[in-house]
XYZ file of N, CA, C and O in Angstrom:
884
model
N 3.094 1.315 -127.406
C 4.145 2.148 -128.005
C 4.326 1.764 -129.477
O 4.440 0.586 -129.805
N 4.332 2.756 -130.350
C 4.532 2.490 -131.770
C 6.011 2.232 -132.059
O 6.883 2.496 -131.225
N 6.259 1.760 -133.270
C 7.642 1.535 -133.656
C 8.461 2.809 -133.634
O 9.600 2.823 -133.148
N 7.895 3.904 -134.150
C 8.663 5.139 -134.171
C 8.822 5.754 -132.781
O 9.802 6.463 -132.529
N 7.878 5.467 -131.862
C 8.077 5.882 -130.470
C 9.333 5.218 -129.914
O 10.147 5.855 -129.231
N 9.478 3.936 -130.221
C 10.642 3.209 -129.727
C 11.922 3.655 -130.429
O 12.963 3.838 -129.805
N 11.840 3.847 -131.737
C 13.019 4.283 -132.481
C 13.447 5.697 -132.086
O 14.630 6.041 -132.193
N 12.503 6.502 -131.613
C 12.847 7.848 -131.165
C 13.835 7.820 -130.008
O 14.679 8.717 -129.874
N 13.758 6.790 -129.182
C 14.699 6.699 -128.055
C 16.116 6.422 -128.552
O 17.091 6.765 -127.872
N 16.229 5.808 -129.718
C 17.542 5.604 -130.346
C 17.987 6.881 -131.051
O 19.143 7.301 -130.956
N 17.058 7.517 -131.755
C 17.411 8.674 -132.555
C 17.673 9.941 -131.770
O 18.564 10.722 -132.144
N 16.945 10.155 -130.677
C 17.026 11.435 -129.976
C 18.444 11.821 -129.546
O 18.859 12.967 -129.770
N 19.223 10.924 -128.926
C 20.589 11.334 -128.556
C 21.448 11.691 -129.772
O 22.324 12.552 -129.682
N 21.174 11.042 -130.905
C 21.941 11.334 -132.120
C 21.501 12.666 -132.701
O 22.338 13.468 -133.136
N 20.182 12.953 -132.707
C 19.722 14.261 -133.182
C 20.333 15.371 -132.326
O 20.740 16.416 -132.855
N 20.400 15.148 -131.013
C 20.974 16.171 -130.133
C 22.463 16.357 -130.417
O 22.967 17.491 -130.379
N 23.164 15.255 -130.704
C 24.585 15.366 -131.044
C 24.767 16.142 -132.344
O 25.710 16.944 -132.479
N 23.870 15.925 -133.307
C 23.930 16.676 -134.566
C 23.706 18.166 -134.299
O 24.447 19.022 -134.799
N 22.694 18.494 -133.517
C 22.399 19.900 -133.225
C 23.530 20.569 -132.455
O 23.716 21.791 -132.558
N 24.284 19.780 -131.709
C 25.395 20.318 -130.932
C 26.686 20.373 -131.734
O 27.682 20.924 -131.266
N 26.685 19.810 -132.933
C 27.895 19.818 -133.748
C 28.208 21.259 -134.177
O 27.291 22.017 -134.515
N 29.482 21.652 -134.166
C 29.806 23.048 -134.503
C 29.330 23.476 -135.884
O 28.949 24.634 -136.082
N 29.322 22.559 -136.851
C 28.857 22.936 -138.182
C 27.373 23.277 -138.163
O 26.941 24.274 -138.763
N 26.591 22.475 -137.472
C 25.141 22.699 -137.426
C 24.816 23.920 -136.567
O 23.939 24.719 -136.920
N 25.514 24.086 -135.466
C 25.294 25.277 -134.640
C 25.551 26.549 -135.444
O 24.785 27.505 -135.393
N 26.650 26.559 -136.201
C 27.007 27.756 -136.965
C 26.088 27.948 -138.176
O 25.811 29.080 -138.568
N 25.630 26.853 -138.745
C 24.625 26.955 -139.804
C 23.384 27.658 -139.265
O 22.844 28.583 -139.889
N 22.921 27.227 -138.101
C 21.733 27.821 -137.501
C 21.911 29.280 -137.130
O 20.972 30.069 -137.199
N 23.138 29.642 -136.750
C 23.425 31.028 -136.366
C 23.735 31.908 -137.571
O 23.801 33.138 -137.447
N 23.952 31.270 -138.728
C 24.302 32.027 -139.926
C 25.755 32.449 -139.973
O 26.126 33.312 -140.774
N 26.596 31.833 -139.135
C 28.004 32.221 -139.054
C 28.936 31.162 -139.640
O 30.154 31.281 -139.518
N 28.378 30.165 -140.279
C 29.191 29.074 -140.815
C 30.005 29.551 -142.019
O 29.468 30.175 -142.935
N 31.302 29.245 -142.023
C 32.133 29.539 -143.187
C 31.600 28.772 -144.390
O 31.067 27.664 -144.258
N 31.795 29.326 -145.568
C 31.233 28.707 -146.760
C 31.893 27.388 -147.122
O 31.217 26.491 -147.641
N 33.178 27.241 -146.898
C 33.884 26.079 -147.423
C 33.327 24.749 -146.930
O 33.084 23.840 -147.732
N 33.124 24.552 -145.624
C 32.530 23.274 -145.211
C 31.126 23.070 -145.754
O 30.728 21.938 -146.044
N 30.369 24.156 -145.918
C 29.020 23.976 -146.455
C 29.054 23.698 -147.951
O 28.242 22.922 -148.460
N 29.990 24.330 -148.668
C 30.171 24.001 -150.076
C 30.496 22.519 -150.215
O 29.996 21.838 -151.120
N 31.331 22.005 -149.326
C 31.657 20.577 -149.310
C 30.381 19.766 -149.088
O 30.125 18.781 -149.787
N 29.573 20.186 -148.111
C 28.333 19.468 -147.800
C 27.409 19.446 -149.015
O 26.828 18.405 -149.346
N 27.263 20.577 -149.695
C 26.382 20.663 -150.860
C 26.853 19.717 -151.963
O 26.047 19.011 -152.581
N 28.159 19.671 -152.202
C 28.680 18.783 -153.250
C 28.454 17.318 -152.882
O 28.039 16.513 -153.725
N 28.724 16.975 -151.636
C 28.553 15.583 -151.218
C 27.071 15.200 -151.176
O 26.710 14.065 -151.499
N 26.217 16.136 -150.801
C 24.791 15.829 -150.760
C 24.252 15.561 -152.156
O 23.334 14.743 -152.333
N 24.818 16.202 -153.158
C 24.429 15.926 -154.541
C 24.748 14.479 -154.899
O 23.923 13.778 -155.510
N 25.935 14.025 -154.512
C 26.303 12.626 -154.772
C 25.386 11.679 -153.994
O 24.985 10.627 -154.492
N 25.045 12.081 -152.778
C 24.150 11.274 -151.949
C 22.783 11.121 -152.618
O 22.197 10.029 -152.618
N 22.265 12.202 -153.199
C 20.932 12.175 -153.787
C 20.810 11.151 -154.915
O 19.736 10.575 -155.121
N 21.891 10.921 -155.628
C 21.851 9.959 -156.726
C 21.510 8.564 -156.201
O 20.635 7.875 -156.746
N 22.172 8.150 -155.133
C 21.885 6.823 -154.568
C 20.617 6.836 -153.719
O 19.952 5.802 -153.577
N 20.279 7.986 -153.168
C 18.996 8.143 -152.463
C 17.858 7.796 -153.415
O 16.902 7.092 -153.047
N 17.969 8.255 -154.664
C 16.957 7.930 -155.672
C 16.909 6.431 -155.939
O 15.833 5.865 -156.167
N 18.048 5.784 -155.944
C 18.075 4.326 -156.148
C 17.306 3.599 -155.032
O 16.634 2.593 -155.280
N 17.399 4.110 -153.808
C 16.653 3.515 -152.700
C 15.155 3.651 -152.937
O 14.387 2.716 -152.703
N 14.714 4.804 -153.438
C 13.299 4.973 -153.770
C 12.865 4.000 -154.858
O 11.745 3.484 -154.834
N 13.760 3.758 -155.823
C 13.432 2.799 -156.881
C 13.216 1.409 -156.303
O 12.270 0.696 -156.674
N 14.076 1.004 -155.389
C 13.899 -0.297 -154.725
C 12.619 -0.300 -153.892
O 11.913 -1.317 -153.821
N 12.304 0.854 -153.259
C 11.070 0.935 -152.478
C 9.846 0.727 -153.335
O 8.904 0.025 -152.935
N 9.845 1.321 -154.532
C 8.723 1.134 -155.452
C 8.599 -0.320 -155.873
O 7.492 -0.851 -156.037
N 9.738 -0.994 -156.039
C 9.732 -2.386 -156.491
C 9.288 -3.356 -155.409
O 8.707 -4.409 -155.710
N 9.537 -3.028 -154.144
C 9.268 -3.985 -153.059
C 8.092 -3.598 -152.173
O 7.724 -4.365 -151.279
N 7.502 -2.444 -152.408
C 6.381 -1.987 -151.568
C 5.243 -3.002 -151.589
O 4.908 -3.552 -152.644
N 4.617 -3.246 -150.447
C 3.588 -4.282 -150.373
C 2.226 -3.857 -150.907
O 1.361 -4.708 -151.111
N 2.004 -2.565 -151.107
C 0.707 -2.097 -151.592
C 0.902 -1.122 -152.758
O 1.965 -0.504 -152.904
N -0.134 -0.970 -153.562
C -0.080 -0.030 -154.677
C 0.109 1.405 -154.193
O 0.797 2.203 -154.834
N -0.501 1.731 -153.069
C -0.378 3.073 -152.529
C 1.073 3.390 -152.184
O 1.601 4.445 -152.557
N 1.721 2.465 -151.459
C 3.127 2.667 -151.103
C 3.999 2.670 -152.363
O 4.929 3.473 -152.487
N 3.695 1.772 -153.283
C 4.444 1.713 -154.533
C 4.369 3.057 -155.256
O 5.386 3.582 -155.750
N 3.159 3.615 -155.333
C 2.976 4.875 -156.028
C 3.733 6.014 -155.386
O 4.326 6.852 -156.082
N 3.738 6.058 -154.054
C 4.448 7.139 -153.371
C 5.945 7.041 -153.591
O 6.613 8.053 -153.846
N 6.489 5.829 -153.509
C 7.927 5.672 -153.761
C 8.267 6.042 -155.205
O 9.320 6.637 -155.471
N 7.387 5.685 -156.146
C 7.621 6.056 -157.542
C 7.598 7.575 -157.709
O 8.410 8.143 -158.455
N 6.680 8.247 -157.028
C 6.621 9.703 -157.076
C 7.888 10.320 -156.486
O 8.435 11.296 -157.032
N 8.360 9.758 -155.376
C 9.581 10.269 -154.752
C 10.791 10.088 -155.662
O 11.658 10.967 -155.735
N 10.833 8.960 -156.359
C 11.912 8.727 -157.321
C 11.879 9.788 -158.411
O 12.906 10.404 -158.731
N 10.696 10.015 -158.984
C 10.560 10.997 -160.051
C 10.908 12.400 -159.562
O 11.632 13.153 -160.231
N 10.388 12.777 -158.396
C 10.632 14.116 -157.863
C 12.103 14.330 -157.542
O 12.648 15.419 -157.774
N 12.763 13.294 -157.019
C 14.184 13.436 -156.683
C 15.021 13.654 -157.929
O 15.852 14.566 -157.997
N 14.785 12.833 -158.955
C 15.585 12.918 -160.177
C 15.256 14.162 -160.992
O 16.163 14.847 -161.491
N 13.983 14.483 -161.128
C 13.565 15.515 -162.079
C 13.234 16.867 -161.468
O 13.073 17.841 -162.202
N 13.144 16.926 -160.135
C 12.851 18.207 -159.493
C 13.891 18.563 -158.439
O 14.530 19.613 -158.515
N 14.074 17.672 -157.457
C 14.958 18.008 -156.341
C 16.400 18.220 -156.784
O 17.082 19.122 -156.289
N 16.861 17.422 -157.747
C 18.245 17.589 -158.179
C 18.427 18.901 -158.933
O 19.484 19.542 -158.837
N 17.402 19.337 -159.655
C 17.463 20.664 -160.287
C 17.502 21.762 -159.224
O 18.258 22.738 -159.349
N 16.682 21.610 -158.194
C 16.691 22.579 -157.107
C 18.045 22.591 -156.406
O 18.547 23.646 -156.014
N 18.629 21.406 -156.252
C 19.942 21.315 -155.605
C 21.010 22.020 -156.450
O 21.880 22.707 -155.917
N 20.926 21.874 -157.768
C 21.870 22.564 -158.651
C 21.719 24.082 -158.514
O 22.708 24.817 -158.484
N 20.475 24.548 -158.441
C 20.233 25.981 -158.287
C 20.737 26.478 -156.939
O 21.327 27.567 -156.836
N 20.524 25.691 -155.894
C 21.006 26.073 -154.559
C 22.525 26.094 -154.536
O 23.139 27.010 -153.978
N 23.155 25.092 -155.170
C 24.614 25.046 -155.231
C 25.163 26.286 -155.928
O 26.212 26.820 -155.537
N 24.464 26.764 -156.943
C 24.918 27.945 -157.683
C 24.988 29.171 -156.783
O 25.805 30.075 -157.018
N 24.145 29.213 -155.736
C 24.190 30.331 -154.797
C 25.512 30.374 -154.037
O 25.894 31.418 -153.496
N 26.198 29.240 -153.987
C 27.513 29.155 -153.344
C 28.643 29.093 -154.368
O 29.784 28.763 -154.029
N 28.320 29.411 -155.626
C 29.339 29.432 -156.667
C 29.771 28.066 -157.149
O 30.847 27.915 -157.719
N 28.926 27.043 -156.943
C 29.248 25.675 -157.357
C 28.519 25.395 -158.665
O 27.290 25.449 -158.722
N 29.270 25.083 -159.693
C 28.673 24.830 -160.999
C 28.136 23.406 -161.091
O 28.504 22.533 -160.303
N 27.289 23.182 -162.091
C 26.782 21.832 -162.331
C 27.923 20.877 -162.656
O 27.927 19.725 -162.201
N 28.907 21.353 -163.423
C 30.058 20.509 -163.769
C 30.836 20.115 -162.517
O 31.308 18.971 -162.399
N 30.942 21.037 -161.573
C 31.655 20.734 -160.327
C 30.888 19.702 -159.507
O 31.490 18.801 -158.907
N 29.568 19.822 -159.481
C 28.765 18.827 -158.777
C 28.971 17.442 -159.379
O 29.179 16.458 -158.665
N 28.903 17.364 -160.698
C 29.027 16.077 -161.388
C 30.409 15.466 -161.201
O 30.558 14.234 -161.196
N 31.428 16.320 -161.044
C 32.801 15.830 -160.919
C 33.184 15.474 -159.486
O 34.272 14.945 -159.244
N 32.294 15.753 -158.540
C 32.607 15.497 -157.133
C 32.763 14.005 -156.871
O 31.891 13.204 -157.224
N 33.867 13.644 -156.234
C 34.077 12.250 -155.841
C 33.443 12.023 -154.478
O 33.670 12.820 -153.557
N 32.652 10.977 -154.317
C 32.086 10.710 -152.992
C 33.188 10.547 -151.948
O 34.189 9.865 -152.189
N 33.003 11.188 -150.816
C 33.954 11.052 -149.711
C 33.854 9.647 -149.119
O 32.907 8.899 -149.411
N 34.810 9.258 -148.261
C 34.685 7.952 -147.604
C 33.358 7.781 -146.867
O 32.737 6.718 -146.935
N 32.918 8.835 -146.179
C 31.657 8.738 -145.443
C 30.467 8.654 -146.380
O 29.550 7.844 -146.172
N 30.459 9.475 -147.437
C 29.354 9.422 -148.405
C 29.285 8.053 -149.052
O 28.201 7.472 -149.201
N 30.429 7.533 -149.454
C 30.464 6.212 -150.085
C 29.944 5.148 -149.129
O 29.135 4.289 -149.506
N 30.400 5.182 -147.887
C 29.978 4.173 -146.911
C 28.477 4.266 -146.635
O 27.781 3.239 -146.575
N 27.977 5.472 -146.485
C 26.561 5.660 -146.169
C 25.680 5.209 -147.327
O 24.718 4.443 -147.146
N 25.990 5.669 -148.539
C 25.138 5.313 -149.677
C 25.245 3.831 -150.011
O 24.240 3.206 -150.386
N 26.435 3.250 -149.879
C 26.561 1.814 -150.106
C 25.715 1.034 -149.108
O 25.070 0.038 -149.460
N 25.711 1.478 -147.859
C 24.880 0.840 -146.829
C 23.401 0.918 -147.190
O 22.665 -0.080 -147.118
N 22.950 2.103 -147.615
C 21.536 2.276 -147.950
C 21.127 1.423 -149.147
O 20.091 0.738 -149.106
N 21.924 1.469 -150.208
C 21.563 0.730 -151.422
C 21.636 -0.773 -151.177
O 20.782 -1.535 -151.643
N 22.640 -1.215 -150.451
C 22.753 -2.656 -150.153
C 21.559 -3.122 -149.319
O 20.973 -4.179 -149.585
N 21.176 -2.324 -148.328
C 20.017 -2.682 -147.502
C 18.753 -2.753 -148.350
O 17.952 -3.682 -148.228
N 18.580 -1.759 -149.232
C 17.393 -1.726 -150.086
C 17.362 -2.894 -151.054
O 16.300 -3.452 -151.351
N 18.545 -3.280 -151.557
C 18.612 -4.319 -152.586
C 18.517 -5.727 -152.016
O 18.001 -6.628 -152.678
N 19.009 -5.915 -150.806
C 19.094 -7.276 -150.258
C 18.158 -7.527 -149.085
O 17.941 -8.671 -148.707
N 17.597 -6.462 -148.509
C 16.742 -6.626 -147.339
C 15.268 -6.634 -147.698
O 14.880 -6.632 -148.864
N 14.450 -6.625 -146.681
C 13.005 -6.570 -146.851
C 12.557 -5.116 -147.029
O 13.348 -4.177 -146.842
N 11.302 -4.931 -147.355
C 10.754 -3.581 -147.438
C 10.886 -2.870 -146.094
O 11.229 -1.688 -146.032
N 10.650 -3.585 -145.006
C 10.808 -2.993 -143.677
C 12.236 -2.559 -143.408
O 12.471 -1.511 -142.802
N 13.203 -3.368 -143.854
C 14.611 -2.987 -143.703
C 14.889 -1.675 -144.420
O 15.571 -0.793 -143.909
N 14.358 -1.561 -145.639
C 14.558 -0.344 -146.433
C 14.007 0.873 -145.695
O 14.675 1.913 -145.605
N 12.800 0.756 -145.180
C 12.176 1.892 -144.499
C 12.963 2.260 -143.243
O 13.195 3.451 -142.971
N 13.409 1.273 -142.484
C 14.169 1.543 -141.260
C 15.481 2.253 -141.560
O 15.910 3.137 -140.806
N 16.127 1.879 -142.670
C 17.393 2.513 -143.041
C 17.176 3.905 -143.624
O 18.011 4.798 -143.456
N 16.048 4.104 -144.309
C 15.755 5.380 -144.960
C 15.273 6.440 -143.979
O 15.565 7.636 -144.134
N 14.546 6.024 -142.966
C 13.859 6.955 -142.075
C 14.768 7.992 -141.407
O 14.389 9.170 -141.337
N 15.957 7.644 -140.907
C 16.769 8.661 -140.216
C 17.148 9.862 -141.072
O 17.311 10.967 -140.546
N 17.292 9.676 -142.375
C 17.614 10.817 -143.237
C 16.500 11.850 -143.188
O 16.738 13.045 -142.973
N 15.273 11.414 -143.368
C 14.136 12.339 -143.346
C 13.896 12.876 -141.945
O 13.766 14.093 -141.729
N 13.835 11.971 -140.994
C 13.493 12.350 -139.628
C 14.563 13.261 -139.037
O 14.264 14.296 -138.418
N 15.830 12.907 -139.236
C 16.915 13.698 -138.674
C 16.957 15.111 -139.235
O 17.138 16.090 -138.499
N 16.778 15.254 -140.554
C 16.792 16.578 -141.159
C 15.587 17.395 -140.700
O 15.688 18.605 -140.496
N 14.432 16.746 -140.564
C 13.236 17.445 -140.116
C 13.407 17.961 -138.695
O 13.086 19.124 -138.400
N 13.934 17.123 -137.818
C 14.196 17.542 -136.435
C 15.209 18.682 -136.411
O 15.017 19.695 -135.722
N 16.282 18.533 -137.174
C 17.325 19.563 -137.194
C 16.762 20.884 -137.702
O 16.978 21.947 -137.100
N 16.030 20.834 -138.813
C 15.453 22.056 -139.351
C 14.505 22.726 -138.374
O 14.563 23.947 -138.150
N 13.621 21.948 -137.755
C 12.631 22.528 -136.839
C 13.291 23.137 -135.611
O 12.915 24.234 -135.164
N 14.286 22.444 -135.056
C 14.905 22.959 -133.832
C 15.792 24.159 -134.115
O 15.889 25.075 -133.282
N 16.418 24.192 -135.275
C 17.163 25.397 -135.647
C 16.204 26.556 -135.876
O 16.498 27.701 -135.500
N 15.056 26.278 -136.496
C 14.066 27.333 -136.731
C 13.574 27.934 -135.418
O 13.331 29.149 -135.323
N 13.440 27.094 -134.403
C 12.990 27.573 -133.097
C 13.985 28.531 -132.465
O 13.621 29.387 -131.657
N 15.256 28.404 -132.847
C 16.297 29.275 -132.297
C 16.335 30.640 -132.983
O 17.020 31.551 -132.531
N 15.623 30.764 -134.101
C 15.594 32.039 -134.830
C 16.236 31.912 -136.194
O 17.224 31.194 -136.365
N 15.664 32.588 -137.146
C 16.121 32.510 -138.533
C 17.427 33.276 -138.696
O 17.511 34.447 -138.309
N 18.472 32.679 -139.287
C 19.742 33.395 -139.458
C 19.628 34.484 -140.520
O 18.761 34.446 -141.400
N 20.540 35.465 -140.455
C 20.528 36.560 -141.419
C 20.963 36.108 -142.801
O 20.506 36.673 -143.807
N 21.844 35.132 -142.872
C 22.292 34.632 -144.174
C 21.141 33.871 -144.824
O 20.727 32.809 -144.350
N 20.603 34.426 -145.906
C 19.414 33.857 -146.526
C 19.646 32.450 -147.068
O 18.720 31.645 -147.136
N 20.868 32.141 -147.443
C 21.154 30.807 -147.979
C 21.021 29.752 -146.888
O 20.476 28.671 -147.115
N 21.502 30.063 -145.698
C 21.351 29.129 -144.580
C 19.910 29.119 -144.072
O 19.389 28.068 -143.674
N 19.277 30.267 -144.093
C 17.866 30.327 -143.701
C 17.013 29.483 -144.641
O 16.051 28.828 -144.213
N 17.369 29.490 -145.927
C 16.634 28.689 -146.902
C 16.755 27.200 -146.582
O 15.780 26.445 -146.709
N 17.946 26.770 -146.169
C 18.136 25.368 -145.788
C 17.206 25.010 -144.631
O 16.508 23.993 -144.666
N 17.191 25.864 -143.617
C 16.341 25.609 -142.448
C 14.867 25.607 -142.846
O 14.101 24.721 -142.436
N 14.461 26.583 -143.646
C 13.064 26.662 -144.081
C 12.639 25.394 -144.815
O 11.512 24.907 -144.639
N 13.533 24.864 -145.645
C 13.207 23.668 -146.424
C 12.926 22.479 -145.526
O 11.898 21.806 -145.659
N 13.830 22.221 -144.587
C 13.713 20.999 -143.789
C 12.800 21.140 -142.576
O 12.377 20.130 -142.007
N 12.470 22.383 -142.210
C 11.487 22.610 -141.150
C 10.090 22.796 -141.718
O 9.108 22.811 -140.976
N 10.002 22.909 -143.051
C 8.749 23.271 -143.693
C 7.705 22.172 -143.723
O 7.975 21.002 -143.443
N 6.515 22.590 -144.105
C 5.349 21.686 -144.103
C 5.534 20.519 -145.059
O 5.211 19.370 -144.721
N 6.072 20.775 -146.257
C 6.214 19.711 -147.249
C 7.158 18.623 -146.768
O 6.846 17.430 -146.860
N 8.305 19.019 -146.210
C 9.253 18.011 -145.743
C 8.742 17.335 -144.473
O 8.986 16.141 -144.258
N 8.031 18.060 -143.651
C 7.428 17.461 -142.457
C 6.415 16.385 -142.849
O 6.372 15.305 -142.246
N 5.604 16.663 -143.868
C 4.630 15.676 -144.342
C 5.331 14.430 -144.877
O 4.868 13.299 -144.641
N 6.436 14.620 -145.593
C 7.195 13.483 -146.098
C 7.752 12.652 -144.947
O 7.699 11.416 -144.964
N 8.262 13.328 -143.929
C 8.785 12.634 -142.754
C 7.694 11.837 -142.058
O 7.894 10.673 -141.677
N 6.542 12.454 -141.879
C 5.429 11.763 -141.219
C 4.971 10.564 -142.033
O 4.610 9.524 -141.474
N 4.991 10.690 -143.354
C 4.635 9.552 -144.210
C 5.605 8.390 -143.993
O 5.176 7.232 -143.862
N 6.902 8.689 -143.941
C 7.889 7.629 -143.745
C 7.755 7.016 -142.352
O 7.902 5.794 -142.188
N 7.435 7.825 -141.362
C 7.213 7.300 -140.013
C 5.987 6.387 -139.980
O 5.992 5.344 -139.303
N 4.947 6.768 -140.710
C 3.756 5.915 -140.790
C 4.094 4.577 -141.446
O 3.578 3.526 -141.027
N 4.925 4.621 -142.496
C 5.376 3.367 -143.128
C 6.059 2.480 -142.111
O 5.817 1.265 -142.056
N 6.924 3.083 -141.299
C 7.668 2.310 -140.310
C 6.726 1.731 -139.266
O 6.848 0.550 -138.896
N 5.794 2.517 -138.796
C 4.843 2.020 -137.798
C 4.009 0.871 -138.352
O 3.720 -0.106 -137.639
N 3.616 0.968 -139.616
C 2.817 -0.089 -140.238
C 3.614 -1.381 -140.349
O 3.118 -2.463 -139.996
N 4.851 -1.277 -140.800
C 5.705 -2.462 -140.915
C 5.980 -3.053 -139.535
O 5.922 -4.270 -139.328
N 6.280 -2.196 -138.582
C 6.615 -2.620 -137.215
C 5.472 -3.425 -136.603
O 5.697 -4.459 -135.963
N 4.242 -2.967 -136.820
C 3.072 -3.626 -136.227
C 2.839 -5.016 -136.800
O 2.170 -5.842 -136.171
N 3.404 -5.294 -137.978
C 3.163 -6.560 -138.660
C 4.306 -7.561 -138.496
O 4.265 -8.635 -139.097
N 5.329 -7.206 -137.714
C 6.500 -8.071 -137.599
C 6.778 -8.439 -136.149
O 6.265 -7.816 -135.220
N 7.630 -9.448 -135.992
C 7.983 -9.916 -134.664
C 9.251 -9.290 -134.148
O 9.882 -8.452 -134.793
N 9.657 -9.730 -132.961
C 10.784 -9.113 -132.277
C 12.099 -9.306 -133.032
O 12.959 -8.427 -132.999
N 12.248 -10.419 -133.721
C 13.482 -10.639 -134.470
C 13.657 -9.579 -135.561
O 14.734 -9.005 -135.720
N 12.585 -9.311 -136.305
C 12.650 -8.281 -137.341
C 12.824 -6.905 -136.723
O 13.575 -6.070 -137.248
N 12.170 -6.660 -135.598
C 12.280 -5.350 -134.958
C 13.703 -5.080 -134.486
O 14.176 -3.934 -134.558
N 14.387 -6.103 -134.010
C 15.796 -5.934 -133.633
C 16.624 -5.503 -134.848
O 17.521 -4.653 -134.732
N 16.317 -6.083 -135.987
C 17.044 -5.709 -137.202
C 16.718 -4.268 -137.581
O 17.606 -3.505 -137.981
N 15.450 -3.869 -137.455
C 15.076 -2.486 -137.768
C 15.801 -1.502 -136.837
O 16.256 -0.444 -137.286
N 15.887 -1.852 -135.571
C 16.594 -0.983 -134.624
C 18.050 -0.789 -135.048
O 18.576 0.327 -135.011
N 18.679 -1.884 -135.422
C 20.084 -1.820 -135.815
C 20.270 -0.990 -137.085
O 21.186 -0.159 -137.168
N 19.409 -1.199 -138.066
C 19.510 -0.438 -139.313
C 19.240 1.046 -139.075
O 19.938 1.909 -139.627
N 18.243 1.329 -138.278
C 17.914 2.722 -137.962
C 19.081 3.403 -137.260
O 19.466 4.527 -137.605
N 19.645 2.725 -136.271
C 20.774 3.286 -135.518
C 21.966 3.552 -136.435
O 22.612 4.612 -136.356
N 22.250 2.620 -137.336
C 23.384 2.782 -138.242
C 23.179 3.987 -139.153
O 24.093 4.811 -139.328
N 21.997 4.127 -139.735
C 21.731 5.271 -140.602
C 21.794 6.587 -139.820
O 22.329 7.585 -140.320
N 21.253 6.607 -138.622
C 21.297 7.829 -137.816
C 22.734 8.216 -137.496
O 23.095 9.402 -137.515
N 23.561 7.224 -137.211
C 24.983 7.506 -136.961
C 25.657 8.057 -138.215
O 26.492 8.969 -138.133
N 25.294 7.510 -139.369
C 25.843 8.032 -140.622
C 25.396 9.478 -140.850
O 26.156 10.280 -141.428
N 24.175 9.807 -140.430
C 23.725 11.189 -140.557
C 24.656 12.120 -139.789
O 25.028 13.194 -140.281
N 25.031 11.731 -138.594
C 25.991 12.540 -137.819
C 27.335 12.597 -138.540
O 27.942 13.666 -138.670
N 27.801 11.454 -139.018
C 29.099 11.405 -139.688
C 29.106 12.244 -140.967
O 30.132 12.806 -141.353
N 27.958 12.342 -141.647
C 27.886 13.135 -142.868
C 28.151 14.605 -142.566
O 28.883 15.280 -143.305
N 27.572 15.118 -141.487
C 27.859 16.489 -141.056
C 29.325 16.625 -140.653
O 29.988 17.602 -141.028
N 29.795 15.676 -139.886
C 31.162 15.776 -139.382
C 32.180 15.699 -140.516
O 33.201 16.393 -140.492
N 31.916 14.868 -141.520
C 32.815 14.765 -142.666
C 32.890 16.102 -143.410
O 33.965 16.505 -143.876
N 31.762 16.791 -143.524
C 31.752 18.099 -144.180
C 32.533 19.124 -143.352
O 33.286 19.944 -143.896
N 32.358 19.086 -142.054
C 33.075 20.001 -141.166
C 34.587 19.811 -141.303
O 35.352 20.779 -141.352
N 35.012 18.547 -141.382
C 36.438 18.236 -141.514
C 36.897 18.275 -142.970
O 38.094 18.169 -143.245
N 35.942 18.391 -143.908
C 36.235 18.324 -145.337
C 37.060 17.065 -145.641
O 38.129 17.111 -146.222
N 36.490 15.971 -145.226
C 37.129 14.664 -145.297
C 37.543 14.306 -146.721
O 36.802 14.527 -147.673
N 38.715 13.759 -146.853
C 39.222 13.283 -148.141
C 39.781 11.887 -147.982
O 40.066 11.435 -146.871
N 39.958 11.190 -149.100
C 40.630 9.892 -149.069
C 42.105 10.087 -148.742
O 42.740 11.025 -149.234
N 42.666 9.226 -147.917
C 44.062 9.369 -147.495
C 45.044 9.012 -148.610
O 46.141 9.566 -148.669
N 44.666 8.068 -149.451
C 45.579 7.644 -150.518
C 44.799 7.552 -151.830
O 43.575 7.483 -151.838
C-alpha cells in the first residue's frame, strides 16, 4: 500500500463531508446564493498569498533539483498567473481588486494558513507535502464528483467545477501525490504518524474553509 493509499482512508470521509455540505451541494447544482460564494472568493484570495509562501518553502527544502524546480514554477504561477485569474474570476461576482486586497482573513483562514506556513517553515519537506496535499487532492475530488453530477447552468459555478476537475489541476494533484508517496517510502513509522496527523488537520481545515464561507464567519470582537 502506498502512502496516498493509506492517506485516502483518512481523506475520504472528509471529502464526502465536504460534498455533502450545503454550500458545496448548491454550488454543484448552480443554486448557491452569491453572498457565501463572494465570501469564499475573497477569503481564497487571502489564502493564495500564504499558499505561495508554502511553495517558496518547498523550493527551498526540496531534496532534488526536479522537485525544487516544480515548486519554484508553482510559486511563480501562483503569484503571476493564478492570482490574476482569481482577480478576473472575482470580478464576475462584482468583487474589485481593491476589495480583495482589503479583505481581512477570517478566523478559519488565519488558522489554516498559519498552520500551513508554520509546518512549511519548521517541519521537514515531507511534513510540508503532507500538509499541502489535502488542498489539491480535496479540490480535485470535489470538482470531479460535482462534474459527474452534471454541469450547473450558472457558468460561474460551472467554471469553478471545470477548473478543479480539469486535466491541468488533476495533473498537479497527481504530482503532489507522487511527492507524498516518494517521501513516505523513504521514512519510518514515526514520520508517517506525523504525516497522517498533518494530512488530517489540513483536510479538516478544508472542510472548515467551506463551512466558514457558508456561515460568513467573522471575528467576534
